[in-house]
C-alpha cells in the first residue's frame, strides 16, 4: 500500500487548523497545536504562503488562510448549481419587487451575470446573462468585493473608472464603502454606474459559508429609492432572497 507523504499531511493539517479558528494564529501556536518544531512549521507556512494558500499579517506576523485557497474553494461550487438553486427565489424577488433581478459571480476582475429575471411588466428588456459589470461601482460588485478576498484584491489592484459623478474611485473611500457593506449586509449603487439607475444587492454563501455570488434588484431611481434613500422593503426582500439561496446551498441560517 502506498505511503502518505508526510509534508503534504502536515500542510493539510495546517490548513485545517487555520480554517477552524476564528482568529489569526502565530507560528508558535501553529507549531504547538500540530506538535511540530518551529523550523518545520515555518518552512511549511513559507511554502503555503508562496503559493497563496496562506497569508501573513504584516503587523502581527500571524497567519490566516489565503485568497488562492478561497478561489479554489469557490470553484468547487458549479455556477449551474448556484443558478438552479436561485431560480425560484429570484423569480419571487422579481414579482415582489417589481424590478429586474440579477445573479452575479466573480469572473476576470468583474461581475459575470449568470442569471437575469426580467422586470414583471410589458416593457421591452434585453437579456443580460453573460454580461460583465464592474466590481467597484455596482451593488453586485461591491458585495463580492466586501465578502470575497479574491474579489477584493481584484477590485483594489485595478484602476477604478469614474462612470458618473457619484462613482467612488479613491482607495480610502472604496474601502469605507466595503466596511459599510459588511456592517449592514448589503450594498447599494445609486447612479454610480449608470445615470438614473439604482440597485441593491446581498451576498450568497455556500455550505462552507464562503461567498459564492450575489443577488440584487435593479431599476429606475424613482422606483428603487424614496426621498433619496433605497426603499427599506426592497433591501429586506433582497437580503431575504440571498439568505434563502444560501440556505438551499447548505449555508444554514445567517
PDB file of C-alpha atoms in Angstrom:
ATOM      1  CA  UNK A   1       0.000   0.000   0.000  1.00  0.00           C
ATOM      2  CA  UNK A   2       1.316   3.449  -0.930  1.00  0.00           C
ATOM      3  CA  UNK A   3       2.587   5.539   1.980  1.00  0.00           C
ATOM      4  CA  UNK A   4       1.328   9.052   2.576  1.00  0.00           C
ATOM      5  CA  UNK A   5       3.712  11.944   2.011  1.00  0.00           C
ATOM      6  CA  UNK A   6       4.406  13.424   5.434  1.00  0.00           C
ATOM      7  CA  UNK A   7       4.955  17.008   4.271  1.00  0.00           C
ATOM      8  CA  UNK A   8       1.605  17.039   2.475  1.00  0.00           C
ATOM      9  CA  UNK A   9      -0.142  15.605   5.526  1.00  0.00           C
ATOM     10  CA  UNK A  10       1.373  18.337   7.685  1.00  0.00           C
ATOM     11  CA  UNK A  11       0.402  21.054   5.205  1.00  0.00           C
ATOM     12  CA  UNK A  12      -3.173  19.730   5.096  1.00  0.00           C
ATOM     13  CA  UNK A  13      -3.331  19.660   8.901  1.00  0.00           C
ATOM     14  CA  UNK A  14      -2.075  23.229   8.990  1.00  0.00           C
ATOM     15  CA  UNK A  15      -4.757  24.423   6.574  1.00  0.00           C
ATOM     16  CA  UNK A  16      -7.454  22.658   8.592  1.00  0.00           C
ATOM     17  CA  UNK A  17      -6.151  24.319  11.755  1.00  0.00           C
ATOM     18  CA  UNK A  18      -6.283  27.775  10.182  1.00  0.00           C
ATOM     19  CA  UNK A  19      -9.714  27.082   8.720  1.00  0.00           C
ATOM     20  CA  UNK A  20     -11.117  26.042  12.089  1.00  0.00           C
ATOM     21  CA  UNK A  21     -10.115  29.122  14.031  1.00  0.00           C
ATOM     22  CA  UNK A  22     -11.882  32.467  14.297  1.00  0.00           C
ATOM     23  CA  UNK A  23      -8.639  34.425  14.533  1.00  0.00           C
ATOM     24  CA  UNK A  24      -5.169  34.537  13.052  1.00  0.00           C
ATOM     25  CA  UNK A  25      -2.610  32.161  14.571  1.00  0.00           C
ATOM     26  CA  UNK A  26       1.033  32.770  15.336  1.00  0.00           C
ATOM     27  CA  UNK A  27       3.917  30.453  14.439  1.00  0.00           C
ATOM     28  CA  UNK A  28       4.287  29.167  17.998  1.00  0.00           C
ATOM     29  CA  UNK A  29       0.567  28.417  18.277  1.00  0.00           C
ATOM     30  CA  UNK A  30       0.564  26.509  14.995  1.00  0.00           C
ATOM     31  CA  UNK A  31       3.706  24.536  15.832  1.00  0.00           C
ATOM     32  CA  UNK A  32       2.376  23.648  19.290  1.00  0.00           C
ATOM     33  CA  UNK A  33      -1.077  22.624  18.042  1.00  0.00           C
ATOM     34  CA  UNK A  34       0.407  20.301  15.406  1.00  0.00           C
ATOM     35  CA  UNK A  35       3.313  19.080  17.577  1.00  0.00           C
ATOM     36  CA  UNK A  36       5.891  20.371  15.105  1.00  0.00           C
ATOM     37  CA  UNK A  37       9.261  22.041  15.553  1.00  0.00           C
ATOM     38  CA  UNK A  38       9.057  25.773  14.861  1.00  0.00           C
ATOM     39  CA  UNK A  39      11.519  25.452  11.990  1.00  0.00           C
ATOM     40  CA  UNK A  40       9.434  22.728  10.339  1.00  0.00           C
ATOM     41  CA  UNK A  41       6.193  24.673  10.796  1.00  0.00           C
ATOM     42  CA  UNK A  42       7.782  27.838   9.449  1.00  0.00           C
ATOM     43  CA  UNK A  43       9.059  26.034   6.348  1.00  0.00           C
ATOM     44  CA  UNK A  44       5.592  24.670   5.555  1.00  0.00           C
ATOM     45  CA  UNK A  45       3.971  28.058   6.182  1.00  0.00           C
ATOM     46  CA  UNK A  46       6.502  29.769   3.929  1.00  0.00           C
ATOM     47  CA  UNK A  47       5.704  27.330   1.101  1.00  0.00           C
ATOM     48  CA  UNK A  48       1.941  27.711   1.557  1.00  0.00           C
ATOM     49  CA  UNK A  49       2.358  31.479   1.638  1.00  0.00           C
ATOM     50  CA  UNK A  50       4.369  31.462  -1.601  1.00  0.00           C
ATOM     51  CA  UNK A  51       1.523  29.549  -3.286  1.00  0.00           C
ATOM     52  CA  UNK A  52      -1.107  31.959  -1.951  1.00  0.00           C
ATOM     53  CA  UNK A  53      -2.775  29.380   0.312  1.00  0.00           C
ATOM     54  CA  UNK A  54      -1.740  31.219   3.499  1.00  0.00           C
ATOM     55  CA  UNK A  55      -1.342  34.931   4.210  1.00  0.00           C
ATOM     56  CA  UNK A  56       0.699  36.576   6.953  1.00  0.00           C
ATOM     57  CA  UNK A  57      -0.487  39.775   8.590  1.00  0.00           C
ATOM     58  CA  UNK A  58       2.442  42.210   8.243  1.00  0.00           C
ATOM     59  CA  UNK A  59       1.646  43.977  11.527  1.00  0.00           C
ATOM     60  CA  UNK A  60       1.229  40.996  13.864  1.00  0.00           C
ATOM     61  CA  UNK A  61       3.091  38.293  11.932  1.00  0.00           C
ATOM     62  CA  UNK A  62       0.143  35.936  12.412  1.00  0.00           C
ATOM     63  CA  UNK A  63      -1.212  33.636   9.729  1.00  0.00           C
ATOM     64  CA  UNK A  64      -4.607  33.073   8.104  1.00  0.00           C
ATOM     65  CA  UNK A  65      -5.998  31.306   5.050  1.00  0.00           C
ATOM     66  CA  UNK A  66      -5.039  32.956   1.757  1.00  0.00           C
ATOM     67  CA  UNK A  67      -7.074  34.177  -1.180  1.00  0.00           C
ATOM     68  CA  UNK A  68      -5.857  31.448  -3.549  1.00  0.00           C
ATOM     69  CA  UNK A  69      -7.312  28.757  -1.304  1.00  0.00           C
ATOM     70  CA  UNK A  70     -10.634  30.596  -1.268  1.00  0.00           C
ATOM     71  CA  UNK A  71     -10.506  30.858  -5.057  1.00  0.00           C
ATOM     72  CA  UNK A  72     -10.036  27.089  -5.361  1.00  0.00           C
ATOM     73  CA  UNK A  73     -12.800  26.516  -2.828  1.00  0.00           C
ATOM     74  CA  UNK A  74     -15.225  28.694  -4.738  1.00  0.00           C
ATOM     75  CA  UNK A  75     -14.570  26.757  -7.934  1.00  0.00           C
ATOM     76  CA  UNK A  76     -15.951  23.687  -6.179  1.00  0.00           C
ATOM     77  CA  UNK A  77     -19.413  25.151  -6.482  1.00  0.00           C
ATOM     78  CA  UNK A  78     -20.680  24.803 -10.042  1.00  0.00           C
ATOM     79  CA  UNK A  79     -22.205  28.040 -11.319  1.00  0.00           C
ATOM     80  CA  UNK A  80     -25.051  25.989 -12.762  1.00  0.00           C
ATOM     81  CA  UNK A  81     -25.875  24.703  -9.273  1.00  0.00           C
ATOM     82  CA  UNK A  82     -25.931  28.262  -7.966  1.00  0.00           C
ATOM     83  CA  UNK A  83     -28.266  29.316 -10.758  1.00  0.00           C
ATOM     84  CA  UNK A  84     -30.508  26.259 -10.278  1.00  0.00           C
ATOM     85  CA  UNK A  85     -30.823  26.905  -6.540  1.00  0.00           C
ATOM     86  CA  UNK A  86     -31.631  30.562  -7.170  1.00  0.00           C
ATOM     87  CA  UNK A  87     -34.302  30.147  -9.872  1.00  0.00           C
ATOM     88  CA  UNK A  88     -37.398  30.051  -7.666  1.00  0.00           C
ATOM     89  CA  UNK A  89     -36.172  32.672  -5.220  1.00  0.00           C
ATOM     90  CA  UNK A  90     -35.114  35.178  -7.901  1.00  0.00           C
ATOM     91  CA  UNK A  91     -38.460  34.753  -9.678  1.00  0.00           C
ATOM     92  CA  UNK A  92     -40.217  35.501  -6.386  1.00  0.00           C
ATOM     93  CA  UNK A  93     -37.977  38.524  -5.816  1.00  0.00           C
ATOM     94  CA  UNK A  94     -38.789  39.947  -9.245  1.00  0.00           C
ATOM     95  CA  UNK A  95     -42.528  39.513  -8.630  1.00  0.00           C
ATOM     96  CA  UNK A  96     -42.477  41.033  -5.140  1.00  0.00           C
ATOM     97  CA  UNK A  97     -40.179  43.943  -6.021  1.00  0.00           C
ATOM     98  CA  UNK A  98     -41.497  44.680  -9.494  1.00  0.00           C
ATOM     99  CA  UNK A  99     -37.894  45.094 -10.675  1.00  0.00           C
ATOM    100  CA  UNK A 100     -35.356  43.084 -12.643  1.00  0.00           C
ATOM    101  CA  UNK A 101     -33.158  40.676 -10.699  1.00  0.00           C
ATOM    102  CA  UNK A 102     -29.537  39.758 -11.423  1.00  0.00           C
ATOM    103  CA  UNK A 103     -27.390  36.935 -10.066  1.00  0.00           C
ATOM    104  CA  UNK A 104     -23.645  37.549 -10.381  1.00  0.00           C
ATOM    105  CA  UNK A 105     -20.341  35.795  -9.677  1.00  0.00           C
ATOM    106  CA  UNK A 106     -16.714  36.902  -9.743  1.00  0.00           C
ATOM    107  CA  UNK A 107     -15.066  36.462 -13.142  1.00  0.00           C
ATOM    108  CA  UNK A 108     -11.958  38.077 -14.633  1.00  0.00           C
ATOM    109  CA  UNK A 109     -11.837  41.211 -12.466  1.00  0.00           C
ATOM    110  CA  UNK A 110     -15.562  41.821 -12.813  1.00  0.00           C
ATOM    111  CA  UNK A 111     -19.036  40.500 -12.109  1.00  0.00           C
ATOM    112  CA  UNK A 112     -20.391  37.934 -14.563  1.00  0.00           C
ATOM    113  CA  UNK A 113     -24.199  37.913 -14.770  1.00  0.00           C
ATOM    114  CA  UNK A 114     -25.236  34.246 -14.710  1.00  0.00           C
ATOM    115  CA  UNK A 115     -28.993  34.722 -14.297  1.00  0.00           C
ATOM    116  CA  UNK A 116     -31.370  37.568 -15.126  1.00  0.00           C
ATOM    117  CA  UNK A 117     -35.073  37.750 -14.347  1.00  0.00           C
ATOM    118  CA  UNK A 118     -36.924  40.425 -16.306  1.00  0.00           C
ATOM    119  CA  UNK A 119     -38.936  43.138 -14.623  1.00  0.00           C
ATOM    120  CA  UNK A 120     -42.506  41.778 -14.499  1.00  0.00           C
ATOM    121  CA  UNK A 121     -44.149  44.319 -16.803  1.00  0.00           C
ATOM    122  CA  UNK A 122     -44.682  44.686 -20.543  1.00  0.00           C
ATOM    123  CA  UNK A 123     -41.630  46.867 -21.183  1.00  0.00           C
ATOM    124  CA  UNK A 124     -39.011  45.839 -23.708  1.00  0.00           C
ATOM    125  CA  UNK A 125     -35.936  44.413 -21.979  1.00  0.00           C
ATOM    126  CA  UNK A 126     -32.623  42.872 -23.032  1.00  0.00           C
ATOM    127  CA  UNK A 127     -31.354  39.619 -21.502  1.00  0.00           C
ATOM    128  CA  UNK A 128     -28.070  40.370 -19.716  1.00  0.00           C
ATOM    129  CA  UNK A 129     -26.862  36.830 -18.977  1.00  0.00           C
ATOM    130  CA  UNK A 130     -23.172  36.734 -19.887  1.00  0.00           C
ATOM    131  CA  UNK A 131     -22.703  40.484 -19.442  1.00  0.00           C
ATOM    132  CA  UNK A 132     -19.918  41.826 -17.241  1.00  0.00           C
ATOM    133  CA  UNK A 133     -20.288  44.523 -14.589  1.00  0.00           C
ATOM    134  CA  UNK A 134     -17.542  46.403 -12.703  1.00  0.00           C
ATOM    135  CA  UNK A 135     -16.631  45.416  -9.151  1.00  0.00           C
ATOM    136  CA  UNK A 136     -16.144  48.875  -7.693  1.00  0.00           C
ATOM    137  CA  UNK A 137     -19.359  50.667  -8.625  1.00  0.00           C
ATOM    138  CA  UNK A 138     -22.201  48.146  -8.934  1.00  0.00           C
ATOM    139  CA  UNK A 139     -24.090  46.751  -5.953  1.00  0.00           C
ATOM    140  CA  UNK A 140     -23.272  43.193  -7.022  1.00  0.00           C
ATOM    141  CA  UNK A 141     -19.596  44.064  -7.365  1.00  0.00           C
ATOM    142  CA  UNK A 142     -19.373  45.813  -4.013  1.00  0.00           C
ATOM    143  CA  UNK A 143     -20.930  42.811  -2.280  1.00  0.00           C
ATOM    144  CA  UNK A 144     -18.405  40.444  -3.854  1.00  0.00           C
ATOM    145  CA  UNK A 145     -15.534  42.822  -3.063  1.00  0.00           C
ATOM    146  CA  UNK A 146     -16.671  43.125   0.554  1.00  0.00           C
ATOM    147  CA  UNK A 147     -17.086  39.414   1.280  1.00  0.00           C
ATOM    148  CA  UNK A 148     -14.709  37.631  -1.101  1.00  0.00           C
ATOM    149  CA  UNK A 149     -10.958  38.295  -0.537  1.00  0.00           C
ATOM    150  CA  UNK A 150     -10.199  37.361  -4.142  1.00  0.00           C
ATOM    151  CA  UNK A 151     -12.743  39.857  -5.469  1.00  0.00           C
ATOM    152  CA  UNK A 152     -11.386  42.462  -3.062  1.00  0.00           C
ATOM    153  CA  UNK A 153      -7.878  42.010  -4.416  1.00  0.00           C
ATOM    154  CA  UNK A 154      -9.149  42.276  -7.979  1.00  0.00           C
ATOM    155  CA  UNK A 155     -11.068  45.469  -7.191  1.00  0.00           C
ATOM    156  CA  UNK A 156      -8.232  47.289  -5.420  1.00  0.00           C
ATOM    157  CA  UNK A 157      -5.494  46.294  -7.867  1.00  0.00           C
ATOM    158  CA  UNK A 158      -7.149  47.771 -10.969  1.00  0.00           C
ATOM    159  CA  UNK A 159      -7.774  51.381 -11.908  1.00  0.00           C
ATOM    160  CA  UNK A 160     -11.331  52.225 -10.845  1.00  0.00           C
ATOM    161  CA  UNK A 161     -13.133  54.128 -13.570  1.00  0.00           C
ATOM    162  CA  UNK A 162     -15.465  57.001 -12.747  1.00  0.00           C
ATOM    163  CA  UNK A 163     -18.653  56.225 -14.655  1.00  0.00           C
ATOM    164  CA  UNK A 164     -20.693  59.083 -13.148  1.00  0.00           C
ATOM    165  CA  UNK A 165     -20.101  61.949 -10.751  1.00  0.00           C
ATOM    166  CA  UNK A 166     -21.194  59.619  -7.925  1.00  0.00           C
ATOM    167  CA  UNK A 167     -18.666  56.829  -8.591  1.00  0.00           C
ATOM    168  CA  UNK A 168     -16.221  56.368  -5.722  1.00  0.00           C
ATOM    169  CA  UNK A 169     -12.752  55.697  -7.107  1.00  0.00           C
ATOM    170  CA  UNK A 170     -10.280  56.675  -4.360  1.00  0.00           C
ATOM    171  CA  UNK A 171      -8.895  53.762  -2.278  1.00  0.00           C
ATOM    172  CA  UNK A 172      -9.928  55.043   1.152  1.00  0.00           C
ATOM    173  CA  UNK A 173     -13.435  55.873   0.008  1.00  0.00           C
ATOM    174  CA  UNK A 174     -13.821  52.481  -1.620  1.00  0.00           C
ATOM    175  CA  UNK A 175     -12.632  50.632   1.494  1.00  0.00           C
ATOM    176  CA  UNK A 176     -15.075  52.667   3.601  1.00  0.00           C
ATOM    177  CA  UNK A 177     -17.915  51.525   1.322  1.00  0.00           C
ATOM    178  CA  UNK A 178     -16.855  47.895   1.726  1.00  0.00           C
ATOM    179  CA  UNK A 179     -16.754  48.297   5.523  1.00  0.00           C
ATOM    180  CA  UNK A 180     -20.278  49.713   5.411  1.00  0.00           C
ATOM    181  CA  UNK A 181     -21.411  46.868   3.154  1.00  0.00           C
ATOM    182  CA  UNK A 182     -20.157  44.236   5.598  1.00  0.00           C
ATOM    183  CA  UNK A 183     -21.675  46.100   8.550  1.00  0.00           C
ATOM    184  CA  UNK A 184     -25.186  46.265   7.114  1.00  0.00           C
ATOM    185  CA  UNK A 185     -25.174  43.108   4.968  1.00  0.00           C
ATOM    186  CA  UNK A 186     -25.953  44.673   1.598  1.00  0.00           C
ATOM    187  CA  UNK A 187     -24.521  47.068  -0.981  1.00  0.00           C
ATOM    188  CA  UNK A 188     -26.091  49.942  -2.886  1.00  0.00           C
ATOM    189  CA  UNK A 189     -25.484  51.598  -6.233  1.00  0.00           C
ATOM    190  CA  UNK A 190     -27.437  54.810  -6.691  1.00  0.00           C
ATOM    191  CA  UNK A 191     -26.399  56.275 -10.052  1.00  0.00           C
ATOM    192  CA  UNK A 192     -22.768  55.248  -9.505  1.00  0.00           C
ATOM    193  CA  UNK A 193     -22.611  53.134 -12.656  1.00  0.00           C
ATOM    194  CA  UNK A 194     -25.498  54.382 -14.803  1.00  0.00           C
ATOM    195  CA  UNK A 195     -27.353  57.695 -14.586  1.00  0.00           C
ATOM    196  CA  UNK A 196     -30.922  57.236 -13.429  1.00  0.00           C
ATOM    197  CA  UNK A 197     -30.402  53.618 -12.303  1.00  0.00           C
ATOM    198  CA  UNK A 198     -30.187  52.280  -8.749  1.00  0.00           C
ATOM    199  CA  UNK A 199     -29.641  48.799  -7.353  1.00  0.00           C
ATOM    200  CA  UNK A 200     -29.236  46.892  -4.102  1.00  0.00           C
ATOM    201  CA  UNK A 201     -27.518  43.506  -3.650  1.00  0.00           C
ATOM    202  CA  UNK A 202     -26.709  40.978  -0.926  1.00  0.00           C
ATOM    203  CA  UNK A 203     -24.193  38.089  -0.660  1.00  0.00           C
ATOM    204  CA  UNK A 204     -24.854  34.389  -1.228  1.00  0.00           C
ATOM    205  CA  UNK A 205     -22.830  31.815   0.746  1.00  0.00           C
ATOM    206  CA  UNK A 206     -22.318  28.091   0.258  1.00  0.00           C
ATOM    207  CA  UNK A 207     -22.285  25.192   2.727  1.00  0.00           C
ATOM    208  CA  UNK A 208     -18.866  26.261   3.999  1.00  0.00           C
ATOM    209  CA  UNK A 209     -20.224  29.783   4.461  1.00  0.00           C
ATOM    210  CA  UNK A 210     -17.910  31.086   1.769  1.00  0.00           C
ATOM    211  CA  UNK A 211     -19.173  33.828  -0.585  1.00  0.00           C
ATOM    212  CA  UNK A 212     -20.055  32.369  -3.985  1.00  0.00           C
ATOM    213  CA  UNK A 213     -22.148  35.086  -5.573  1.00  0.00           C
ATOM    214  CA  UNK A 214     -24.510  37.995  -5.107  1.00  0.00           C
ATOM    215  CA  UNK A 215     -28.130  38.707  -5.955  1.00  0.00           C
ATOM    216  CA  UNK A 216     -29.709  42.106  -6.467  1.00  0.00           C
ATOM    217  CA  UNK A 217     -32.529  44.153  -7.935  1.00  0.00           C
ATOM    218  CA  UNK A 218     -32.028  46.987 -10.403  1.00  0.00           C
ATOM    219  CA  UNK A 219     -34.400  49.676 -11.594  1.00  0.00           C
ATOM    220  CA  UNK A 220     -35.067  53.356 -12.135  1.00  0.00           C
ATOM    221  CA  UNK A 221     -34.036  55.584  -9.230  1.00  0.00           C
ATOM    222  CA  UNK A 222     -37.552  56.902  -8.751  1.00  0.00           C
ATOM    223  CA  UNK A 223     -38.835  53.347  -8.184  1.00  0.00           C
ATOM    224  CA  UNK A 224     -35.941  51.839  -6.215  1.00  0.00           C
ATOM    225  CA  UNK A 225     -35.411  54.881  -3.999  1.00  0.00           C
ATOM    226  CA  UNK A 226     -37.695  57.086  -1.917  1.00  0.00           C
ATOM    227  CA  UNK A 227     -36.628  60.510  -0.677  1.00  0.00           C
ATOM    228  CA  UNK A 228     -33.099  59.807  -1.908  1.00  0.00           C
ATOM    229  CA  UNK A 229     -32.722  56.542   0.010  1.00  0.00           C
ATOM    230  CA  UNK A 230     -33.153  52.910  -1.023  1.00  0.00           C
ATOM    231  CA  UNK A 231     -36.616  51.634  -0.175  1.00  0.00           C
ATOM    232  CA  UNK A 232     -36.336  49.551   3.046  1.00  0.00           C
ATOM    233  CA  UNK A 233     -38.759  46.909   1.760  1.00  0.00           C
ATOM    234  CA  UNK A 234     -36.520  46.330  -1.283  1.00  0.00           C
ATOM    235  CA  UNK A 235     -33.453  45.926   0.907  1.00  0.00           C
ATOM    236  CA  UNK A 236     -35.289  43.417   3.091  1.00  0.00           C
ATOM    237  CA  UNK A 237     -36.556  41.470   0.070  1.00  0.00           C
ATOM    238  CA  UNK A 238     -33.079  41.217  -1.481  1.00  0.00           C
ATOM    239  CA  UNK A 239     -31.499  40.085   1.797  1.00  0.00           C
ATOM    240  CA  UNK A 240     -34.261  37.506   2.301  1.00  0.00           C
ATOM    241  CA  UNK A 241     -33.651  36.155  -1.212  1.00  0.00           C
ATOM    242  CA  UNK A 242     -29.887  35.899  -0.624  1.00  0.00           C
ATOM    243  CA  UNK A 243     -30.428  34.080   2.662  1.00  0.00           C
ATOM    244  CA  UNK A 244     -32.902  31.678   1.045  1.00  0.00           C
ATOM    245  CA  UNK A 245     -30.480  30.756  -1.740  1.00  0.00           C
ATOM    246  CA  UNK A 246     -27.668  30.383   0.804  1.00  0.00           C
ATOM    247  CA  UNK A 247     -29.819  28.003   2.870  1.00  0.00           C
ATOM    248  CA  UNK A 248     -30.534  25.945  -0.239  1.00  0.00           C
ATOM    249  CA  UNK A 249     -26.782  25.723  -0.803  1.00  0.00           C
ATOM    250  CA  UNK A 250     -26.361  24.374   2.729  1.00  0.00           C
ATOM    251  CA  UNK A 251     -25.173  27.521   4.484  1.00  0.00           C
ATOM    252  CA  UNK A 252     -27.766  27.314   7.253  1.00  0.00           C
ATOM    253  CA  UNK A 253     -29.066  30.427   8.993  1.00  0.00           C
ATOM    254  CA  UNK A 254     -27.173  33.740   8.897  1.00  0.00           C
TER     255      UNK A 254
END
